Structure formats: C-alpha cells, structure tokens
Amino acid sequence: MASINPFKDIFLSLPKPEGGEFGKYFSLPALKDSRIDKLPYSIRILLESAIRNCDNFQVTKSDVEKIIDWQNTSPKQVEIPFKPARVLLQDFTGVPAVVDLACMRDAMNRLGGDSNKINPLVPVDLVIDHSVQVDLARSENAVQTNMELEFQRNNERFAFLKWGANAFHNMLVVPPGSGIVHQVNLEYLGRVVFNNAGILYPDSVVGTDSHTTMIDGLGVAGWGVGGIEAEATMLGQPMSMVLPGVVGFKLSGKLCNGVTATDLVLTVTQMLRKHGVVGKFVEFYGEGVGELSLADRATIANMSPEYGATMGFFPVDHVTLQYLKLTGRSHETVTMIEAYLRANKMFVDYNEPQVETVYSSYLELDLSIVEPCISGPKRPHDRVPLKEMKADWHSCLDSKVGFKGFAVQKESQDKVVKFDFHGQPAELKHGSVVIAAITSCTNTSNPSVMLGAALVAKKACELGLEVKPWIKTSLAPGSGVVTKYLLRSGLQQYLNQQGFHIVGYGCTTCIGNSGDLDESVATAISENDIVAAAVLSGNRNFEGRVHPLTRANYLASPPLVVAYALAGTVDIDFVKEPIGTGKDGKSVYFKDIWPSTEEVAEVVQSSVLSDMFKSTYEAITKGNPMWNKLSVPASTLYSWDANSTYIHEPPYFKNMSMSPPGPHAVKDAYCLLNFGDSITTDHISPAGSIHKDSPAAKYLLERGVDRKDFNSYGSRRGNDEIMARGTFANIRLVNKLLNGVVGPKTIHIPTGDRLSVFDAAMKYKADGHETIVLAGAEYGSGSSRDWAAKGPMLLGVKAVIAKSFERIHRSNLVGMGIIPLCFKPGDDADSLGLTGYERYTIDLPSNISSIRPGQDIIVVTDNGKSFTCTLRFDTEVELAYFNHGGILPYVIRNLINLS
C-alpha cells in the first residue's frame, strides 16, 4: 500500500526575495547527487515527477534511482512510471474520452462501485477547436458563417462536451472559436510551473493529439499518447514508459536572410528521420537556440511526430520568460517560474558557465546553411530545396508510383486541360495548384511566417499579380491573436485580395477538411487524370489526407503557400522563371515579392502586442453566445439516446465482470488485410469527409441523415457504429490481397468475395472467425488516434503482425487488447512467403504470469509454415492491461477493489 514519501526530507520552501515564500518544492540539488547535474533537462522533469509522486506503491525509490542513473539505465530499455501534471484533449479526441468516462461510470454503477469515483484526478484541459470545413473560402463572412454551420452540424457533440464539463470535476472546457488546441496550449494553458495548493512542480502534459509536442518549445515536457492512455492518466494511473534515450541537437549560427522557421523545421525533420529518433527525446542546446524566437522553437517542437521523436524539447531560458510576459502571464507568475526553475537546476542561462550535459547521441546544425525548401509530394520528411523543386517534380512524374512517383507517361506530361470556370477560361496541367492553405498549428502560431505571408501578398498586389480564382485559398489562424496582429499591421487586406480570407480558428486543410473543390475543377482533374497539387503550411501531407483529388501535396511556409498560389503550379523554378506578369507588363520574379528578414522583424515588432493575447484569452472563459445558449442536463450519469448518430454507447464494457478474462490465444484466424510499409493512422482511422458510397454513409442514410449533413468522421468520433464502419476506409488504401487495386476493400477469403473492409470483418465475426492484420515497417505512423486501435478491435482484429510499429499506435493496440507482434529482423510477410490467404494461429500461455514482455512467440499457418515473432508487450503493466482485456477494464476493476 501507499506510504509516506521517502523523499520528504528534500521538500523545501522556496523563498521570495522580498520575504515570504512562493511555495514548497522537492529540491533536486538537495539530493546532492552529482549525476543529476549532467542529466538532460527533459530527464530532470521525469525525475522530479517520480520524486514528488514516490509512495513506494505506484512509484518506488528504485524507479527514482533508475532515472538518476539515466546514463547507464536508458540503454537497457528500463521501465519507469510517469505521472504527468495534466492532460490535454482536443474536441475530436476529447469526445470519445468523455464517452468512455461516461460508460465507465455506468459500468462502475452496474458492478456495485461508486460511479462518482470516475473523475479526472489530474487537471484536464479540453479545447474545442472544431475543425473547420473550408466550404466558404474567398468569403468576407467565412468566420461567422462557418461558426454557425459548425454549431448547426455539431450541436449535439458540443452539448455533450458541455455536459462533461459540468458532470466531471477537474475539467476545463475551452469553447469553440478560441483557436487550435496546440496554439491555445502554448499561448494560454501552458503553466510551465504549477503552483497547486502551495506545492510547486514543473508543468508536464500528455495529449490525445501527437502534436501536443508543440508545448515542448515552451519548456513544458509534453507529447501525444493514445486516448486510451490519456484516460487512464486522467484517472490517476501512472503512465508506464521506457526510460528514453535523449539525442542532443546542437544549434549554432543564425538563419540567413529570407529563410523561415518552416525551412528550418523541414531541414531538422529530415536530419532526425535519417538519424533515427523513434522512442527518444530530442533536446536542443547551444548558442544557436538563443537566436530562435519562442515561436520558431514551437514550430520545431510541433513536428516531433514527423521526425519520429517522443519530444523535441527546448529548456526554459530568458526567451521563454519574455514570451510568457508577451502572452499575458502575470509578472508574479513569471517571477515564480524563474525562481523555481533556477532553484531546481531546470533553467538555462547562457550568460553563465554551462555544465556539460550528457546525451545518448549527438547532432549539430549550423543555422546559416539552412535554405528555403518544401516537403512532399506525399511525406513530410521528403524535403526538396526550393532551387531543385522543378527538377524534383519532373522526376516524380517519371518515377513509378510510390512516395516520390506518379508514373505519368512522357507523352502525357505536358498536356493542358482547358475548362470553363464560371464563365471564364481556365486551364490545369500536371502540378497545377488547386488548394493553397495557410493552416495548421505548426505555423499559425508563428508571427514571423504569418506576417511574412501577408508581406508577400502585399508586394504581389502592388505589382499587379493575382491568384487564379479556381485555386481554393484559405487562411485558418490558430488563435484570435493572429487576426489582431494582421489587422494592426494593415496587411490582412492584401491577404484578402489574394483570396486568403480567414475561414475560422481551428484545424482545416491539414486534417482533410478542405471542403469540396469547385465542380468544374474537380471534373477537369478526375476526367483527365491530372496530378493536381495542394500547397499547405501544415505538418501532414500523407496521400489521401488533404483532398482525394490532390495526389501531390506539399508542406511549405505560409509565405511560400502564397507564392505557389500566385504561380499556380509547383512545376516552376523560382530562381529562373517568372511567377507572373505585373500590371506594367514586365515579368515578376520570386525575389520581387519575397520580404527580407529585417522587413518581417520590423512588422512583428510593431504589430504583435501583449494586450492582444490578454484580450483574446480573457474572452475564452466567457464563451460565445452560441455556446452559452446550449442547454445540458445536470445529471452525473449520461442519458444515452439510441437514435443519436453523434453520441452512442460503445460495447467496451458489455458483459464485463469483476474477474479479468485473462490472455487470449488466436486460433485459425483469417488475414483481414495484408499491408506493405508506412501504413499510417490516416489509412487505418476514420478521418476527413464521409464518402457517399462508404459503409458509414449507408448507415447514416438508413437513419434518415441527408448526405449534406454527413459531417466529417472527426465530428462523429463519439459514435462507435460510424467509426467502426470508417476504419480502413481510406480511398488510397493499398491492400496486397487486392493485387494492386487501390481502395478501401478486401477479399473475404472463404468466399473470394471483394467487400468493403467493414462488411468482410462483420462476415468473419458472424461466422465465428477471428482475424489478424499483416503489415510492413512503421505501421501506425502519423497522428495519435485511439480509433486506429478501437476501430480494428470492433472489427474483430485480434493481432497485428508487422515489421515495426509507431510508438503511440502500438501502445493503443495494447490498450484495446490487440496483440502487437513484430517479425524478426530480416523477416517480413514477403520473405516468409506469406500471401495473406493462410490461416494463422498464435499460441499464448493461458496464464498471464507465464508471459514476459518482449518474449518470442511462434506463429503457425494452416499450410505448414511457422515463424518466430517478438511479442510487443513492452512492460509488465501492459501485460496487466492485456490480462484485463484492455486498459479501461483494468482501471475500473482497480478502482472497485480499492473502494
């Protein structure tokens, strides 16, 4: 049982200079252990948490020693518990979390426990950033109209979250229209240091979106976890993790004139992908860090998932403190933060001699060599220097279909498709830009690139350049602050002139909410097999994500988005070829519209003011009129509506008893899907719009929902029936069972029928057959999505056998009771001669005590093949989850047993 904290002797008072105290804290220097001085700053945060929460029950003294001895223990993949200070939810991921909490209350009630024990035990910040459908691009009234449309579409979902805010304690809900969750976290929610009833400790956060890492730029340790893991953390369970290695990334020099933070992050992403940082922390250090603004750091930290790291961490320094003051944190709060971090050796002061920090491995980048670039056409780490873009594009047209290829025949590469766009002549070619979007938390929190984009628009307007009207342009700032400084600078009018009207404050094109293309444009693309392009300032450009009709998708800085929109094509050499013809009849080149670093800095200095942040976030707590009008019941148990197509009671706890079900073997399972490498959560999890011919569409139509009211999968994450039908429904799915045919189908092996994945899965379940999935490397990469695990579980998938897994997705599979297995190095389905038409038996011991993390497991097929896999339950805690049938039943049984 829990005991008194064995580290109570280092629980000290932190005095104020003027007398009195800020509060009490667990002092790392008071341990007088020289090993701590060499620990990476990110590991010191894990250490403080372990010391503060040490009760020799959930967290033990030996756990603390493992972290102090990090230099020796981290290479051994040791397990530690971690209790984050808070949990961050976005509404799309927050709805299923609140649904699960409501279900757990019901289950607790049925099993005779106290349902009111199901409450968050750590602070939960839930930001409704209501991903905006860009249906009203190029409209002056887009923001208000989109907001009204969102409330009309999502009234039930928003009301459910408002009910949750009232029903559960310790949960803050930020109403719609406030901004993108990660920017709101950076500008408003991030505490840096908590003062909780007089106890001081570092802010740390896990969030249900992989880009939670953006907060690492503020010196707050944060990363994405599965929604399932987040829920357990909310309920007071320590998060089990492998003590990570830390890559020290030294930055020197400074960025050259005209080079943006986006250019830097795409360069860093490529370097770190090449180095290999999956499962590791990356910590940035060196004098070059001091040259980066907080917004630039946040841009780099945001893309941690794209370079594969758990975190991209920037320790707190003077730049951090200046940003906290700029964004409206009080003088008293900032003073407390600095005093605490200095006292606990968590503050970097470049004016003082630096104690050498030890890292697991090292990288270095001279910022002066970073050059303008974009990434694509299908992956965020496929960086292309701007000067090489035209050549790279033609290489992609020539190359076979793949991450860098479209296999367009030589004789077809120059074809021009002419069409009528609302009475005016228009044309498209391969590489024509049809979507240009300034979007995503990665860049919209950065005033330099946002105002840089506006300066490009201004110069273009003055020279007489104009974006073609058939290009779908949009601007979705991450918070209302951006609007305030764009208006103060006088530059918003130029963005408007080029079609970049503000459409709303939330995730848009980056998450697939591009809305429809004009019918004439869509027809021209689809009927002529044009490889059309989207250029967006996002962090994700996986195939099929941005828009079904844009096969080429490039990530670029906001100013480059404007530049490519003006050019109208990605098939251009910005160094040699003109972007267009000015009003004086002369050619206009890239250099003519590109602002200098000094120009951008000047407008940032005069336009971005502290009062903007204060007034924007003071309004948050008041809500908006549409939110305040929502009426919700006062009950603590939710009244489920069986007819609802938004909120539905899932079957996770159906027939649950107090006794754990124990481990399950897999016998004679069919292969539901056979995949190659790089299957992302975008391929697995329902995302974007609901296709009119999909099983989810059929379900909605049968319940009287018109196609215009389908909304997106994200908005319906609270309904398991729809999400199960949308699992593996991506139109770009490549399933080897289909012999090269692309689409969301599979072969039902007993009959040979080609069916939707959902229909095949239901047929297997109805006949009493289990299923597995075969996959290649990096299975589950991309955004953390609990539905990428919940969906397969509801389809009846019992195991996934892959070459390797993305960290969060593997954890989510475990949380839903699905067995993750890895082929041995050098093996994969092809090398072992597996076609996917076999039946698979995975024999596991029936007693959980006979199973070890990482042990070898034999898989046998019905045609006599057998091969050895590694069981990817990585910790004893994960085995306990598996024994209980998943993490949520484990939590419920534990809470009842502790009653």
Short mmCIF file of N, CA, C and O in Angstrom, two decimals, residues 419-474:
data_model
loop_
_atom_site.label_atom_id
_atom_site.label_comp_id
_atom_site.label_asym_id
_atom_site.label_seq_id
_atom_site.Cartn_x
_atom_site.Cartn_y
_atom_site.Cartn_z
N PHE A 419 -10.91 24.37 -69.43
CA PHE A 419 -12.29 24.22 -68.98
C PHE A 419 -12.87 25.59 -68.66
O PHE A 419 -12.16 26.60 -68.61
N ASP A 420 -14.17 25.61 -68.47
CA ASP A 420 -14.87 26.87 -68.18
C ASP A 420 -15.08 26.97 -66.67
O ASP A 420 -15.66 26.09 -66.04
N PHE A 421 -14.56 28.08 -66.07
CA PHE A 421 -14.74 28.30 -64.63
C PHE A 421 -15.68 29.50 -64.46
O PHE A 421 -15.26 30.65 -64.56
N HIS A 422 -16.96 29.20 -64.28
CA HIS A 422 -17.97 30.23 -64.04
C HIS A 422 -17.88 31.35 -65.09
O HIS A 422 -17.85 32.54 -64.76
N GLY A 423 -17.78 30.91 -66.35
CA GLY A 423 -17.83 31.88 -67.44
C GLY A 423 -16.50 32.43 -67.89
O GLY A 423 -16.43 33.23 -68.82
N GLN A 424 -15.41 32.03 -67.22
CA GLN A 424 -14.11 32.49 -67.68
C GLN A 424 -13.21 31.31 -68.02
O GLN A 424 -13.32 30.25 -67.41
N PRO A 425 -12.34 31.46 -69.02
CA PRO A 425 -11.49 30.34 -69.42
C PRO A 425 -10.47 29.99 -68.33
O PRO A 425 -9.91 30.88 -67.68
N ALA A 426 -10.26 28.70 -68.14
CA ALA A 426 -9.32 28.22 -67.12
C ALA A 426 -8.59 27.01 -67.67
O ALA A 426 -9.04 26.37 -68.63
N GLU A 427 -7.44 26.69 -67.07
CA GLU A 427 -6.71 25.51 -67.50
C GLU A 427 -5.94 24.87 -66.35
O GLU A 427 -5.57 25.54 -65.39
N LEU A 428 -5.74 23.57 -66.48
CA LEU A 428 -4.97 22.81 -65.50
C LEU A 428 -3.95 21.95 -66.23
O LEU A 428 -4.18 21.48 -67.35
N LYS A 429 -2.80 21.75 -65.57
CA LYS A 429 -1.76 20.84 -66.05
C LYS A 429 -1.34 19.97 -64.87
O LYS A 429 -1.75 20.21 -63.72
N HIS A 430 -0.50 18.98 -65.12
CA HIS A 430 0.11 18.24 -64.02
C HIS A 430 0.91 19.23 -63.17
O HIS A 430 1.73 19.99 -63.69
N GLY A 431 0.65 19.25 -61.88
CA GLY A 431 1.35 20.17 -60.98
C GLY A 431 0.61 21.46 -60.72
O GLY A 431 1.06 22.28 -59.91
N SER A 432 -0.53 21.67 -61.38
CA SER A 432 -1.32 22.87 -61.11
C SER A 432 -1.79 22.87 -59.66
O SER A 432 -2.27 21.85 -59.14
N VAL A 433 -1.66 24.02 -59.02
CA VAL A 433 -2.10 24.16 -57.63
C VAL A 433 -3.61 24.41 -57.62
O VAL A 433 -4.09 25.33 -58.29
N VAL A 434 -4.36 23.59 -56.90
CA VAL A 434 -5.81 23.79 -56.78
C VAL A 434 -6.23 24.09 -55.35
O VAL A 434 -7.34 24.54 -55.11
N ILE A 435 -5.32 23.82 -54.39
CA ILE A 435 -5.57 24.18 -52.98
C ILE A 435 -4.31 24.86 -52.46
O ILE A 435 -3.20 24.34 -52.60
N ALA A 436 -4.49 26.05 -51.87
CA ALA A 436 -3.38 26.75 -51.21
C ALA A 436 -3.90 27.20 -49.85
O ALA A 436 -4.78 28.06 -49.78
N ALA A 437 -3.37 26.61 -48.80
CA ALA A 437 -3.95 26.81 -47.47
C ALA A 437 -2.90 27.20 -46.45
O ALA A 437 -1.91 26.48 -46.26
N ILE A 438 -3.13 28.35 -45.82
CA ILE A 438 -2.32 28.72 -44.65
C ILE A 438 -3.08 28.17 -43.45
O ILE A 438 -4.15 28.66 -43.09
N THR A 439 -2.54 27.12 -42.88
CA THR A 439 -3.28 26.33 -41.89
C THR A 439 -2.30 25.68 -40.94
O THR A 439 -1.09 25.77 -41.12
N SER A 440 -2.81 25.02 -39.92
CA SER A 440 -2.07 24.13 -39.03
C SER A 440 -1.39 24.84 -37.88
O SER A 440 -0.84 25.93 -38.01
N CYS A 441 -1.41 24.16 -36.74
CA CYS A 441 -0.76 24.65 -35.53
C CYS A 441 0.74 24.87 -35.73
O CYS A 441 1.35 25.69 -35.07
N THR A 442 1.36 24.12 -36.66
CA THR A 442 2.81 24.21 -36.85
C THR A 442 3.25 25.64 -37.13
O THR A 442 4.25 26.10 -36.59
N ASN A 443 2.53 26.33 -37.99
CA ASN A 443 2.96 27.64 -38.45
C ASN A 443 2.10 28.81 -38.01
O ASN A 443 2.58 29.93 -37.93
N THR A 444 0.81 28.57 -37.73
CA THR A 444 -0.07 29.71 -37.48
C THR A 444 0.17 30.35 -36.12
O THR A 444 -0.39 31.40 -35.82
N SER A 445 1.01 29.74 -35.28
CA SER A 445 1.36 30.35 -34.00
C SER A 445 2.59 31.23 -34.13
O SER A 445 3.05 31.79 -33.14
N ASN A 446 3.15 31.31 -35.35
CA ASN A 446 4.43 31.98 -35.54
C ASN A 446 4.23 33.31 -36.29
O ASN A 446 4.02 33.32 -37.50
N PRO A 447 4.31 34.44 -35.58
CA PRO A 447 4.05 35.73 -36.22
C PRO A 447 4.98 36.02 -37.40
O PRO A 447 4.57 36.66 -38.37
N SER A 448 6.22 35.54 -37.36
CA SER A 448 7.17 35.83 -38.43
C SER A 448 6.69 35.29 -39.77
O SER A 448 6.73 35.99 -40.80
N VAL A 449 6.23 34.03 -39.78
CA VAL A 449 5.81 33.46 -41.05
C VAL A 449 4.41 33.92 -41.45
O VAL A 449 4.10 34.04 -42.64
N MET A 450 3.56 34.21 -40.48
CA MET A 450 2.22 34.70 -40.81
C MET A 450 2.28 36.11 -41.40
O MET A 450 1.67 36.40 -42.43
N LEU A 451 3.06 36.98 -40.76
CA LEU A 451 3.21 38.33 -41.29
C LEU A 451 4.07 38.32 -42.55
O LEU A 451 3.88 39.15 -43.45
N GLY A 452 4.98 37.35 -42.65
CA GLY A 452 5.76 37.18 -43.88
C GLY A 452 4.86 36.86 -45.05
O GLY A 452 5.02 37.39 -46.16
N ALA A 453 3.87 35.99 -44.83
CA ALA A 453 2.91 35.65 -45.88
C ALA A 453 2.13 36.89 -46.30
O ALA A 453 1.87 37.11 -47.49
N ALA A 454 1.74 37.69 -45.32
CA ALA A 454 0.98 38.90 -45.63
C ALA A 454 1.82 39.90 -46.42
O ALA A 454 1.30 40.59 -47.31
N LEU A 455 3.12 39.96 -46.14
CA LEU A 455 4.00 40.86 -46.90
C LEU A 455 4.15 40.39 -48.35
O LEU A 455 4.22 41.20 -49.27
N VAL A 456 4.21 39.07 -48.55
CA VAL A 456 4.25 38.54 -49.92
C VAL A 456 2.98 38.95 -50.67
O VAL A 456 3.04 39.40 -51.82
N ALA A 457 1.84 38.80 -50.00
CA ALA A 457 0.57 39.19 -50.62
C ALA A 457 0.56 40.68 -50.97
O ALA A 457 0.09 41.08 -52.05
N LYS A 458 1.08 41.50 -50.06
CA LYS A 458 1.13 42.95 -50.29
C LYS A 458 1.97 43.30 -51.51
O LYS A 458 1.56 44.06 -52.39
N LYS A 459 3.18 42.72 -51.56
CA LYS A 459 4.07 43.01 -52.70
C LYS A 459 3.44 42.54 -54.01
O LYS A 459 3.55 43.21 -55.04
N ALA A 460 2.78 41.38 -53.97
CA ALA A 460 2.14 40.86 -55.17
C ALA A 460 1.01 41.79 -55.63
O ALA A 460 0.86 42.07 -56.82
N CYS A 461 0.21 42.26 -54.67
CA CYS A 461 -0.88 43.19 -55.02
C CYS A 461 -0.33 44.46 -55.64
O CYS A 461 -0.86 44.96 -56.65
N GLU A 462 0.73 44.99 -55.06
CA GLU A 462 1.31 46.24 -55.56
C GLU A 462 1.88 46.08 -56.97
O GLU A 462 1.87 47.03 -57.77
N LEU A 463 2.36 44.87 -57.28
CA LEU A 463 2.92 44.62 -58.61
C LEU A 463 1.85 44.19 -59.62
O LEU A 463 2.14 44.06 -60.81
N GLY A 464 0.65 43.93 -59.13
CA GLY A 464 -0.45 43.58 -60.03
C GLY A 464 -0.63 42.09 -60.26
O GLY A 464 -1.33 41.68 -61.20
N LEU A 465 -0.04 41.26 -59.40
CA LEU A 465 -0.25 39.81 -59.50
C LEU A 465 -1.52 39.41 -58.77
O LEU A 465 -1.91 40.04 -57.77
N GLU A 466 -2.15 38.33 -59.23
CA GLU A 466 -3.40 37.89 -58.61
C GLU A 466 -3.50 36.37 -58.67
O GLU A 466 -3.17 35.76 -59.69
N VAL A 467 -3.95 35.76 -57.57
CA VAL A 467 -4.15 34.31 -57.54
C VAL A 467 -5.34 33.96 -58.42
O VAL A 467 -6.38 34.62 -58.37
N LYS A 468 -5.18 32.91 -59.23
CA LYS A 468 -6.27 32.47 -60.12
C LYS A 468 -7.50 32.09 -59.28
O LYS A 468 -7.38 31.46 -58.23
N PRO A 469 -8.69 32.45 -59.73
CA PRO A 469 -9.90 32.25 -58.91
C PRO A 469 -10.27 30.79 -58.71
O PRO A 469 -11.03 30.48 -57.78
N TRP A 470 -9.77 29.87 -59.54
CA TRP A 470 -10.13 28.46 -59.35
C TRP A 470 -9.24 27.75 -58.33
O TRP A 470 -9.42 26.59 -58.03
N ILE A 471 -8.26 28.48 -57.78
CA ILE A 471 -7.43 27.91 -56.71
C ILE A 471 -8.15 28.15 -55.39
O ILE A 471 -8.51 29.28 -55.07
N LYS A 472 -8.37 27.09 -54.63
CA LYS A 472 -9.08 27.22 -53.35
C LYS A 472 -8.09 27.70 -52.28
O LYS A 472 -7.25 26.94 -51.81
N THR A 473 -8.20 28.96 -51.94
CA THR A 473 -7.30 29.57 -50.96
C THR A 473 -8.01 29.73 -49.63
O THR A 473 -9.23 29.95 -49.58
N SER A 474 -7.27 29.64 -48.53
CA SER A 474 -7.88 29.83 -47.21
C SER A 474 -6.81 30.17 -46.19
O SER A 474 -5.63 29.84 -46.35
#
